[in-house]
Coordinates of C-alpha atoms (C1' of nucleotides) in Angstrom, one line a residue:
Chain A
X138 CA 23.3 196.6 137.7
X139 CA 25.0 197.3 134.4
X140 CA 27.7 194.8 134.7
X141 CA 29.6 194.7 131.4
X142 CA 29.0 191.8 129.2
X143 CA 32.6 191.1 129.1
X144 CA 32.5 189.6 132.6
X145 CA 35.1 188.6 135.0
X146 CA 36.6 185.8 132.9
X147 CA 36.6 187.5 129.6
X148 CA 39.7 189.4 128.7
X149 CA 39.2 193.1 128.4
X150 CA 38.1 194.3 125.0
X151 CA 40.7 197.0 124.5
X152 CA 43.9 196.3 126.5
X153 CA 42.6 197.7 129.7
X154 CA 43.6 195.5 132.6
X155 CA 40.6 193.4 133.7
X156 CA 41.8 193.7 137.3
X157 CA 38.4 194.6 138.7
X158 CA 35.9 192.1 140.0
X159 CA 32.3 193.4 139.4
X160 CA 30.8 190.9 141.8
X161 CA 32.2 192.9 144.8
X162 CA 30.9 196.4 144.4
X163 CA 32.2 199.3 146.4
X164 CA 29.5 201.0 148.6
X165 CA 28.9 204.7 148.3
X166 CA 26.8 207.2 150.3
X167 CA 24.4 209.0 148.0
X168 CA 23.2 212.5 148.8
X169 CA 21.0 215.1 147.2
X170 CA 22.0 218.8 147.4
X171 CA 19.7 221.6 146.4
X172 CA 20.9 225.0 145.2
X173 CA 18.0 227.3 146.1
X174 CA 18.0 230.5 144.2
X175 CA 15.9 233.6 144.6
X176 CA 15.9 237.3 143.9
X177 CA 16.5 239.6 146.8
X178 CA 17.3 243.3 146.7
X179 CA 17.6 243.1 142.9
X180 CA 20.3 240.5 142.9
X181 CA 20.6 236.8 142.8
X182 CA 20.8 235.1 146.2
X183 CA 21.2 231.5 147.3
X184 CA 19.9 229.9 150.5
X185 CA 22.8 228.4 152.5
X186 CA 23.0 226.6 155.8
X187 CA 25.7 226.8 158.3
X188 CA 27.3 223.4 159.2
X189 CA 26.9 222.4 162.8
X190 CA 29.5 219.6 162.8
X191 CA 32.8 218.5 161.4
X192 CA 34.1 218.5 158.8
X193 CA 33.9 222.1 157.7
X194 CA 32.1 223.0 160.9
X195 CA 30.8 226.5 160.9
X196 CA 31.2 226.9 157.2
X197 CA 28.3 227.6 154.8
X198 CA 27.0 224.8 152.6
X199 CA 24.2 224.0 150.2
X200 CA 21.3 222.3 152.0
X201 CA 21.2 218.6 151.3
X202 CA 21.0 215.1 152.8
X203 CA 21.1 211.4 152.2
X204 CA 19.0 209.8 149.6
X205 CA 16.8 207.1 151.2
X206 CA 16.7 203.7 149.6
X207 CA 12.9 203.8 149.0
X208 CA 12.7 207.2 147.2
X209 CA 13.7 208.4 143.8
X210 CA 16.3 211.2 143.4
X211 CA 13.6 213.6 142.5
X212 CA 11.6 212.7 145.6
X213 CA 14.7 213.1 147.7
X214 CA 15.3 216.6 146.3
X215 CA 11.7 217.5 146.8
X216 CA 11.9 216.3 150.4
X217 CA 15.0 218.3 151.1
X218 CA 13.5 221.4 149.6
X219 CA 10.4 221.0 151.7
X220 CA 12.4 220.4 154.9
X221 CA 14.5 223.5 154.3
X222 CA 11.9 225.9 153.1
X223 CA 8.4 224.4 153.6
X224 CA 7.9 224.9 149.9
X225 CA 6.3 222.0 148.1
X226 CA 6.8 222.7 144.5
X227 CA 8.4 219.9 142.6
X228 CA 8.0 221.4 139.1
X229 CA 10.8 223.9 139.5
X230 CA 13.3 221.3 140.7
X231 CA 15.8 220.6 138.0
X232 CA 18.6 218.1 138.3
X233 CA 21.8 219.5 136.8
X234 CA 24.8 217.4 137.9
X235 CA 26.3 214.6 139.8
X236 CA 29.5 215.0 141.8
X237 CA 31.7 212.1 142.9
X238 CA 35.3 213.0 143.2
X239 CA 37.0 210.6 145.6
X240 CA 38.1 213.3 148.1
X241 CA 35.1 215.5 148.0
X242 CA 34.1 214.3 151.5
X243 CA 37.0 213.5 153.8
X244 CA 35.1 210.9 155.7
X245 CA 33.8 208.5 153.1
X246 CA 32.9 208.0 149.4
X247 CA 30.0 210.2 148.7
X248 CA 28.3 210.8 145.4
X249 CA 25.9 213.7 145.4
X250 CA 23.2 214.6 142.9
X251 CA 22.6 218.3 142.6
X252 CA 19.3 220.1 142.0
X253 CA 18.4 223.6 141.2
X254 CA 15.4 225.2 142.8
X255 CA 14.1 228.7 141.9
X256 CA 11.8 230.3 144.5
X257 CA 10.2 233.6 145.3
X258 CA 9.7 235.1 148.7
X259 CA 12.4 233.1 150.3
X260 CA 13.2 236.1 152.5
X261 CA 10.1 235.5 154.6
X262 CA 10.8 231.8 154.9
X263 CA 14.4 232.3 156.0
X264 CA 13.3 234.9 158.6
X265 CA 11.0 232.3 160.0
X266 CA 13.8 229.8 160.7
X267 CA 16.7 230.1 163.1
X268 CA 18.6 232.9 161.5
X269 CA 21.9 231.5 162.9
X270 CA 21.8 228.4 160.7
X271 CA 20.3 229.5 157.4
X272 CA 20.8 232.6 155.4
X273 CA 20.2 234.1 152.0
X274 CA 23.5 235.3 150.6
X275 CA 24.3 237.1 147.4
X276 CA 25.5 234.6 144.8
X277 CA 28.2 237.1 143.7
X278 CA 29.8 236.8 147.2
X279 CA 30.0 233.0 146.7
X280 CA 31.4 233.2 143.2
X281 CA 34.1 235.8 144.2
X282 CA 35.1 233.8 147.2
X283 CA 34.0 236.4 149.7
X284 CA 32.0 233.6 151.3
X285 CA 33.6 230.2 151.0
X286 CA 31.7 227.0 151.0
X287 CA 32.2 223.5 152.5
X288 CA 33.2 220.5 150.3
X289 CA 33.1 221.2 146.6
X290 CA 30.0 223.3 147.0
X291 CA 31.5 226.3 145.2
X292 CA 31.8 224.2 142.1
X293 CA 28.2 223.0 142.5
X294 CA 26.9 226.6 142.9
X295 CA 28.9 227.7 139.8
X296 CA 27.4 224.9 137.8
X297 CA 23.9 225.8 139.1
X298 CA 24.4 229.4 138.0
X299 CA 25.5 228.2 134.6
X300 CA 22.4 226.1 134.4
X301 CA 19.9 228.8 135.5
X302 CA 21.4 231.1 132.8
X303 CA 20.5 228.6 130.2
X304 CA 17.1 227.7 131.7
X305 CA 16.2 231.4 131.6
X306 CA 16.8 231.3 127.9
X307 CA 15.1 228.1 126.9
X308 CA 12.3 227.8 129.4
X309 CA 10.2 230.4 131.1
X310 CA 11.7 229.9 134.5
X311 CA 12.0 233.6 135.0
X312 CA 8.5 233.8 136.4
X313 CA 9.5 231.4 139.2
X314 CA 11.7 234.2 140.6
X315 CA 9.0 236.8 141.0
X316 CA 5.8 237.0 143.0
X317 CA 2.4 235.7 142.0
X318 CA 1.8 239.0 140.3
X319 CA 4.6 241.1 139.0
X320 CA 5.5 244.0 136.8
X321 CA 7.5 243.6 133.6
X322 CA 10.2 245.7 135.3
X323 CA 10.6 243.0 138.0
X324 CA 10.7 240.3 135.4
X325 CA 13.3 242.2 133.4
X326 CA 15.4 242.6 136.6
X327 CA 15.6 238.8 136.7
X328 CA 17.1 238.6 133.3
X329 CA 19.4 241.5 134.0
X330 CA 20.6 240.0 137.3
X331 CA 21.1 236.5 136.1
X332 CA 22.7 237.3 132.7
X333 CA 24.4 240.5 134.0
X334 CA 23.2 242.5 131.1
X335 CA 21.2 245.7 130.6
X336 CA 18.0 245.2 128.6
X337 CA 16.0 247.9 126.8
X338 CA 12.7 248.1 128.7
X339 CA 10.7 248.9 125.6
X340 CA 12.0 246.0 123.5
X341 CA 11.8 243.7 126.5
X342 CA 8.1 244.5 126.9
X343 CA 7.4 243.7 123.3
X344 CA 9.3 240.4 123.4
X345 CA 7.5 239.2 126.5
X346 CA 4.0 240.3 125.4
X347 CA 4.6 238.7 122.0
X348 CA 5.3 235.3 123.5
X349 CA 1.7 234.2 123.5
X350 CA 0.1 233.2 126.8
X351 CA 3.4 233.5 128.6
X352 CA 2.4 236.4 130.9
X353 CA -1.2 237.4 131.4
X354 CA -2.3 241.0 132.3
X355 CA -4.4 241.2 135.5
X356 CA -5.8 244.6 134.7
X357 CA -4.5 245.9 138.0
X358 CA -1.6 248.2 138.5
X359 CA 1.4 248.4 140.8
X360 CA 1.9 251.5 143.0
X361 CA 4.8 253.5 141.7
X362 CA 7.9 253.8 143.9
X363 CA 8.8 256.8 146.0
X364 CA 10.3 258.6 143.1
X365 CA 7.1 258.5 141.2
X366 CA 6.7 257.3 137.7
X367 CA 3.8 255.9 135.8
X368 CA 2.2 252.9 137.6
X369 CA 3.1 249.6 135.9
X370 CA 0.6 246.9 134.8
X371 CA 0.6 243.8 136.9
X372 CA 0.9 240.4 135.2
X373 CA 0.6 236.9 136.4
X374 CA 2.5 233.9 135.0
X375 CA 0.6 232.1 132.2
X376 CA 1.0 228.5 131.2
X377 CA 4.0 226.7 132.6
X378 CA 7.4 227.3 131.3
X379 CA 8.3 224.2 129.3
X380 CA 7.6 225.1 125.7
X381 CA 10.4 227.6 124.9
X382 CA 11.5 230.8 126.2
X383 CA 10.3 234.4 126.0
X384 CA 13.6 236.3 125.6
X385 CA 15.9 234.7 123.2
X386 CA 19.5 234.0 123.7
X387 CA 22.4 235.7 125.4
X388 CA 23.9 238.4 123.1
X389 CA 25.4 236.9 120.1
X390 CA 28.5 239.0 120.4
X391 CA 30.0 240.1 123.7
X392 CA 28.2 243.4 123.3
X393 CA 25.9 244.8 126.0
X394 CA 27.7 242.7 128.6
X395 CA 28.1 244.6 131.8
X396 CA 31.0 244.2 134.1
X397 CA 30.3 242.9 137.6
Chain B
X1315 CA 28.8 214.9 154.1
X1316 CA 26.1 217.5 153.8
X1317 CA 24.3 216.5 156.9
X1318 CA 21.7 219.1 157.6
X1319 CA 22.5 221.6 160.3
X1320 CA 19.3 220.7 162.0
X1321 CA 20.8 217.4 163.3
X1322 CA 19.3 214.4 164.9
X1323 CA 18.1 216.1 168.0
X1324 CA 16.6 219.3 166.5
X1325 CA 13.0 219.1 165.5
X1326 CA 12.4 219.4 161.8
X1327 CA 12.0 222.9 160.4
X1328 CA 8.8 222.4 158.4
X1329 CA 6.7 219.7 160.0
X1330 CA 8.5 216.9 158.2
X1331 CA 8.9 213.9 160.6
X1332 CA 12.5 213.8 161.7
X1333 CA 12.5 210.1 161.7
X1334 CA 15.7 209.7 159.9
X1335 CA 19.1 209.3 161.5
X1336 CA 21.8 210.8 159.4
X1337 CA 24.5 209.0 161.3
X1338 CA 23.6 205.7 159.6
X1339 CA 23.7 206.2 155.9
X1340 CA 22.3 203.7 153.5
X1341 CA 24.9 202.2 151.1
X1342 CA 24.4 202.4 147.3
X1343 CA 26.2 200.9 144.4
X1344 CA 27.2 203.7 142.0
X1345 CA 27.7 202.9 138.3
X1346 CA 28.5 205.0 135.2
X1347 CA 26.7 204.3 132.0
X1348 CA 27.8 205.7 128.6
X1349 CA 25.5 206.3 125.7
X1350 CA 27.7 206.1 122.7
X1351 CA 26.3 207.8 119.6
X1352 CA 27.6 207.8 116.1
X1353 CA 26.3 208.3 112.5
X1354 CA 26.0 205.2 110.4
X1355 CA 24.3 204.9 107.0
X1356 CA 23.0 208.4 107.4
X1357 CA 21.1 207.8 110.6
X1358 CA 21.9 208.1 114.3
X1359 CA 23.1 204.8 115.9
X1360 CA 24.0 203.8 119.5
X1361 CA 26.5 201.3 120.7
X1362 CA 24.8 198.6 122.8
X1363 CA 26.0 195.5 124.5
X1364 CA 24.2 192.3 125.1
X1365 CA 23.8 191.3 128.7
X1366 CA 25.4 188.0 129.6
X1367 CA 23.9 187.5 132.9
X1368 CA 20.7 187.9 134.9
X1369 CA 18.8 190.1 135.3
X1370 CA 17.7 191.0 131.8
X1371 CA 20.0 188.3 130.5
X1372 CA 20.3 188.4 126.7
X1373 CA 18.8 191.9 126.5
X1374 CA 20.5 195.0 125.1
X1375 CA 21.9 197.5 127.4
X1376 CA 24.0 200.6 127.5
X1377 CA 27.7 199.9 128.3
X1378 CA 28.6 200.8 131.9
X1379 CA 30.1 199.6 135.1
X1380 CA 30.9 200.4 138.7
X1381 CA 32.5 203.6 139.7
X1382 CA 35.7 202.8 141.6
X1383 CA 36.3 204.6 144.9
X1384 CA 39.5 206.2 143.8
X1385 CA 38.3 207.7 140.5
X1386 CA 36.1 210.6 139.6
X1387 CA 32.9 210.1 137.8
X1388 CA 34.4 211.6 134.6
X1389 CA 37.4 209.2 134.9
X1390 CA 35.0 206.3 135.3
X1391 CA 33.1 207.3 132.2
X1392 CA 36.4 207.8 130.3
X1393 CA 37.5 204.3 131.4
X1394 CA 34.2 202.7 130.4
X1395 CA 34.4 204.3 127.0
X1396 CA 38.0 203.2 126.5
X1397 CA 37.2 199.6 127.6
X1398 CA 34.3 199.5 125.2
X1399 CA 35.7 201.2 122.2
X1400 CA 39.4 201.7 122.7
X1401 CA 38.8 205.4 122.1
X1402 CA 40.5 207.7 124.5
X1403 CA 38.9 211.1 124.0
X1404 CA 37.6 212.6 127.2
X1405 CA 36.6 215.9 125.7
X1406 CA 33.5 214.6 124.1
X1407 CA 32.2 212.9 127.2
X1408 CA 29.3 214.9 128.7
X1409 CA 27.5 214.0 131.9
X1410 CA 23.8 214.5 131.4
X1411 CA 21.9 212.8 134.2
X1412 CA 21.7 210.6 137.3
X1413 CA 19.2 207.9 137.8
X1414 CA 18.3 206.4 141.2
X1415 CA 14.8 205.0 141.2
X1416 CA 14.6 202.4 144.0
X1417 CA 13.5 199.6 141.7
X1418 CA 15.7 200.3 138.7
X1419 CA 17.8 197.4 139.5
X1420 CA 16.0 194.4 141.1
X1421 CA 19.0 193.2 143.0
X1422 CA 20.1 196.3 144.9
X1423 CA 20.1 200.0 145.3
X1424 CA 22.0 201.4 142.3
X1425 CA 22.5 205.0 141.4
X1426 CA 23.9 205.5 137.9
X1427 CA 25.4 208.6 136.4
X1428 CA 24.9 208.8 132.7
X1429 CA 27.3 210.2 130.1
X1430 CA 27.0 210.9 126.4
X1431 CA 29.8 210.2 124.0
X1432 CA 29.8 211.2 120.4
X1433 CA 32.1 209.3 118.1
X1434 CA 33.0 208.8 114.5
X1435 CA 34.1 205.5 112.9
X1436 CA 32.5 203.3 115.5
X1437 CA 31.6 200.8 112.8
X1438 CA 35.2 199.7 112.5
X1439 CA 35.6 199.5 116.2
X1440 CA 32.5 197.3 116.7
X1441 CA 33.5 195.1 113.8
X1442 CA 36.7 194.4 115.7
X1443 CA 35.0 193.1 118.8
X1444 CA 33.0 190.0 119.3
X1445 CA 30.0 190.8 117.1
X1446 CA 27.7 188.8 119.4
X1447 CA 28.0 191.0 122.4
X1448 CA 28.2 194.5 121.0
X1449 CA 26.3 196.2 118.2
X1450 CA 25.5 199.5 116.6
X1451 CA 21.8 199.8 116.5
X1452 CA 19.6 202.6 115.0
X1453 CA 18.5 204.9 117.7
X1454 CA 15.0 205.0 116.2
X1455 CA 14.7 201.3 116.8
X1456 CA 15.3 201.9 120.5
X1457 CA 13.0 204.9 120.7
X1458 CA 10.1 203.1 119.0
X1459 CA 10.6 200.0 121.2
X1460 CA 11.6 197.7 118.3
X1461 CA 14.6 197.0 120.4
X1462 CA 14.0 197.0 124.1
X1463 CA 16.6 197.7 126.7
X1464 CA 17.4 196.4 130.1
X1465 CA 16.8 198.3 133.3
X1466 CA 15.6 201.9 132.7
X1467 CA 18.0 202.3 129.8
X1468 CA 15.3 203.3 127.4
X1469 CA 14.7 206.4 129.5
X1470 CA 18.4 207.1 129.7
X1471 CA 18.8 206.8 125.9
X1472 CA 15.8 209.1 125.5
X1473 CA 17.4 211.7 127.7
X1474 CA 20.7 211.3 125.9
X1475 CA 19.0 212.1 122.6
X1476 CA 17.4 215.1 124.1
X1477 CA 20.7 216.2 125.3
X1478 CA 22.6 215.7 122.0
X1479 CA 19.9 217.7 120.3
X1480 CA 20.6 220.7 122.5
X1481 CA 24.4 220.2 122.4
X1482 CA 24.2 220.3 118.6
X1483 CA 22.7 223.7 118.9
X1484 CA 24.7 225.3 121.6
X1485 CA 28.1 223.7 121.0
X1486 CA 29.9 222.5 117.9
X1487 CA 29.6 218.9 118.8
X1488 CA 28.5 218.1 115.2
X1489 CA 32.1 217.7 114.1
X1490 CA 32.5 214.9 116.5
X1491 CA 30.2 212.8 114.4
X1492 CA 32.1 213.1 111.2
X1493 CA 35.6 212.1 110.1
X1494 CA 38.8 214.0 110.5
X1495 CA 38.0 215.7 107.2
X1496 CA 34.5 216.0 105.9
X1497 CA 32.2 217.8 103.4
X1498 CA 29.6 220.2 104.5
X1499 CA 27.0 217.8 103.2
X1500 CA 28.2 215.2 105.7
X1501 CA 28.0 217.8 108.5
X1502 CA 24.6 218.9 107.4
X1503 CA 23.4 215.2 107.5
X1504 CA 24.3 215.2 111.2
X1505 CA 22.0 218.0 111.9
X1506 CA 19.3 216.6 109.7
X1507 CA 19.5 213.2 111.4
X1508 CA 19.6 214.4 115.0
X1509 CA 17.0 217.1 114.6
X1510 CA 14.9 215.2 112.1
X1511 CA 14.7 218.3 109.9
X1512 CA 15.5 219.2 106.3
X1513 CA 18.0 222.0 106.0
X1514 CA 18.6 224.2 103.0
X1515 CA 22.1 223.3 101.7
X1516 CA 22.9 226.9 100.6
X1517 CA 21.9 228.5 103.8
X1518 CA 23.6 225.8 105.9
X1519 CA 26.9 226.5 104.1
X1520 CA 26.6 230.2 104.8
X1521 CA 25.9 229.7 108.5
X1522 CA 28.7 227.3 109.0
X1523 CA 31.3 229.3 107.1
X1524 CA 30.3 232.5 108.8
X1525 CA 31.0 230.9 112.3
X1526 CA 34.5 232.0 112.4
X1527 CA 37.2 229.4 112.8
X1528 CA 34.7 226.6 113.3
X1529 CA 35.4 224.7 110.2
X1530 CA 38.6 225.1 108.2
X1531 CA 38.9 224.4 104.4
X1532 CA 41.7 222.0 103.6
X1533 CA 41.9 223.0 99.9
X1534 CA 41.3 219.3 99.0
X1535 CA 38.1 218.0 97.4
X1536 CA 36.0 214.9 98.0
X1537 CA 35.3 212.5 95.1
X1538 CA 31.8 212.8 94.0
X1539 CA 29.4 209.9 94.4
X1540 CA 28.5 207.4 91.8
X1541 CA 25.8 209.7 90.5
X1542 CA 28.2 212.5 89.8
X1543 CA 27.9 216.1 90.9
X1544 CA 30.4 218.7 91.6
X1545 CA 33.1 217.6 94.0
X1546 CA 32.7 219.1 97.5
X1547 CA 35.4 220.9 99.4
X1548 CA 36.8 219.1 102.3
X1549 CA 37.0 220.7 105.7
X1550 CA 38.5 219.9 109.0
X1551 CA 37.2 220.8 112.5
X1552 CA 38.5 224.1 113.8
X1553 CA 38.9 225.1 117.3
X1554 CA 37.0 223.1 119.9
X1555 CA 33.3 223.3 120.3
X1556 CA 32.8 225.1 123.5
X1557 CA 32.0 228.7 122.5
X1558 CA 28.7 228.6 120.9
X1559 CA 27.1 226.8 118.0
X1560 CA 27.2 227.2 114.3
X1561 CA 23.6 226.5 113.4
X1562 CA 21.2 228.3 115.5
X1563 CA 18.2 226.8 117.3
X1564 CA 15.6 224.3 116.3
X1565 CA 12.9 225.9 114.1
X1566 CA 11.0 228.5 116.0
X1567 CA 7.7 227.2 114.7
X1568 CA 7.0 223.6 114.0
X1569 CA 7.6 224.3 110.3
X1570 CA 10.1 222.2 108.4
X1571 CA 9.8 219.4 110.8
X1572 CA 9.9 216.1 109.0
X1573 CA 7.9 213.2 110.2
X1574 CA 9.7 210.0 111.2
Chain C
dC848 C1' 6.2 272.1 137.2
dC849 C1' 9.9 268.6 137.2
dA850 C1' 11.9 264.1 137.6
dA851 C1' 11.1 259.4 137.0
dA852 C1' 9.4 255.2 135.3
dA853 C1' 5.9 252.9 132.0
dG854 C1' 4.5 252.2 127.7
dT855 C1' 4.1 253.3 122.3
dG856 C1' 6.0 254.5 117.6
dT857 C1' 9.5 254.5 114.3
dT858 C1' 13.4 253.5 111.7
dA859 C1' 17.8 251.4 110.6
dT860 C1' 20.1 247.2 110.5
dG861 C1' 20.8 242.5 110.6
dT862 C1' 19.3 237.6 110.0
dC863 C1' 16.7 233.9 107.9
dT864 C1' 14.3 231.7 104.1
dA865 C1' 13.3 230.4 99.8
dC866 C1' 14.6 229.7 95.5
dA867 C1' 16.8 230.9 91.0
dC868 C1' 21.0 230.2 88.9
dC869 C1' 25.8 228.7 87.7
dC870 C1' 29.6 225.1 88.3
dA871 C1' 31.9 220.6 88.0
dT872 C1' 31.6 216.0 87.8
dG873 C1' 30.0 210.7 86.3
dA874 C1' 27.8 208.1 83.0
Chain D
dT373 C1' 24.4 215.6 76.8
dC374 C1' 21.9 215.0 81.0
dA375 C1' 21.3 214.2 85.7
dT376 C1' 23.2 215.1 90.2
dG377 C1' 24.9 217.4 93.8
dG378 C1' 28.1 221.7 95.1
dG379 C1' 28.3 226.5 95.6
dT380 C1' 26.7 231.7 94.8
dG381 C1' 23.3 235.5 94.4
dT382 C1' 19.5 237.8 95.8
dA383 C1' 14.9 239.6 97.3
dG384 C1' 11.3 239.5 100.7
dA385 C1' 10.0 238.3 105.4
dC386 C1' 11.1 238.8 109.8
dA387 C1' 13.6 240.0 114.1
dT388 C1' 16.5 243.2 116.8
dA389 C1' 18.3 247.4 118.6
dA390 C1' 18.3 252.1 119.4
dC391 C1' 16.0 255.9 120.7
dA392 C1' 12.4 259.6 120.4
dC393 C1' 8.2 260.5 122.2
dT394 C1' 3.8 260.2 125.1
dT395 C1' 1.6 258.9 129.6
dT396 C1' 1.0 258.9 134.5
dT397 C1' 2.6 259.1 138.7
dG398 C1' 5.2 261.4 143.3
dG399 C1' 7.1 265.4 145.2

DNA sequence: CCAAAAGTGTTATGTCTACACCCATGA
DNA sequence: TCATGGGTGTAGACATAACACTTTTGG
């Protein structure tokens, strides 16, 4: 693997001590962690598991596990997601970072590769598992430190949120948060929750509908809420979200930002 | 680290065979590879090294090496960059991916974490090293397969280019490509080379100058080229490029794209 | 009927593009 | 002086934001 051309015998190119022998490589454990995000009660939630053993026993953590030698990183992430949720949907798994600080695991050298997964209907999935060891928690509770996480998982979650914010802008990942059919108000709520902004419903509708083939009207309508109101049209996701996004960019100036 | 809560004895949550014992973890070698990009002769170039040993002996590869147990991934990347170029500039090192396919190294299980570095004046640096084992090659030659790379390094370079395209848009990384002082034409050439587009000089100037504090006029002027022309103002980079970019977005429609 | 939410129209403002035009230099 | 590239002006196309107004529901 990638041994430098300036091998053991060659003096270092730039004054760095060549005190390292590439022929003996240090072994690492490699894990894959998956930040699973979903919308619940109008806010962004993450699926966390409670650790059953030391270190950090009893604390919340991102689900994850060892990479196996015969699988790729993507396959490992897909496997972890499936084991945790039963969902088999590789397309919305995005690798967003690798973490290898020496002390991130007190027991050994561990490098972890982090993935982001965006799901809908995780509530039902979590309810089906042992409630004691998996839960959907508000992301804001994690970010503010109300819930604190094992290892460097806070940092990983922070990076995942950063990433999903960008994904929302440049891909159409928003539809992954909502059900198979959805109203534009639900879709708008995704942007508002993730970006923490307030969007004009009228203008939002126009932007989304203008993005050709991105959402498709089903002809059916949603039942209004208890407070009444005109029933909303139901849409389904159109072609996959790889081409470019529907709603453009976070506000150019700080305007319209809403305080948490 | 990150062992699932559903440990060895607990049956798997979702029908996945629980045939894996987390207490024995498989060891991996972890390396850090750095894709070093620079502008040379008006086009995008990458710094490659020639492999001195098997496998892929004699082929070109991205510089890289083992992560040491006591350093972070960022530190390892910084060290590799310094060893290869003598440049000590951590701020422009960006992690952009991890690669761990089982067969990517025929000798053993290697997971590599890839970084992007953008430099100026690499030409002089490379000239100072043994020309036989390091060279600046046009990125286009790599992407078209004219030069082929060891391991899965082609894929890594492709991803690095993807990344720098985005970085150019959302950060101000463009100034990292040019000298300490530069003309707006030089800066524009960076965008044109990386995005493979043709930009209107007049509009480019306005966009850049409008981005407040992003480039700062020095009051000095560049000597015109041999063909004459009005001497251009010299600028220096302003505050660091983390806030948001100067030139916005790749063209919304395919227009203005230039064929390679 | 009233409140609430969905959806449409309209207008002011801002941004982007193309391109005409002037400026300063080398040969 | 002409060719070349730097820099400014400007008008139309287009995008965005704000908000008034109409529609359709529950109570």
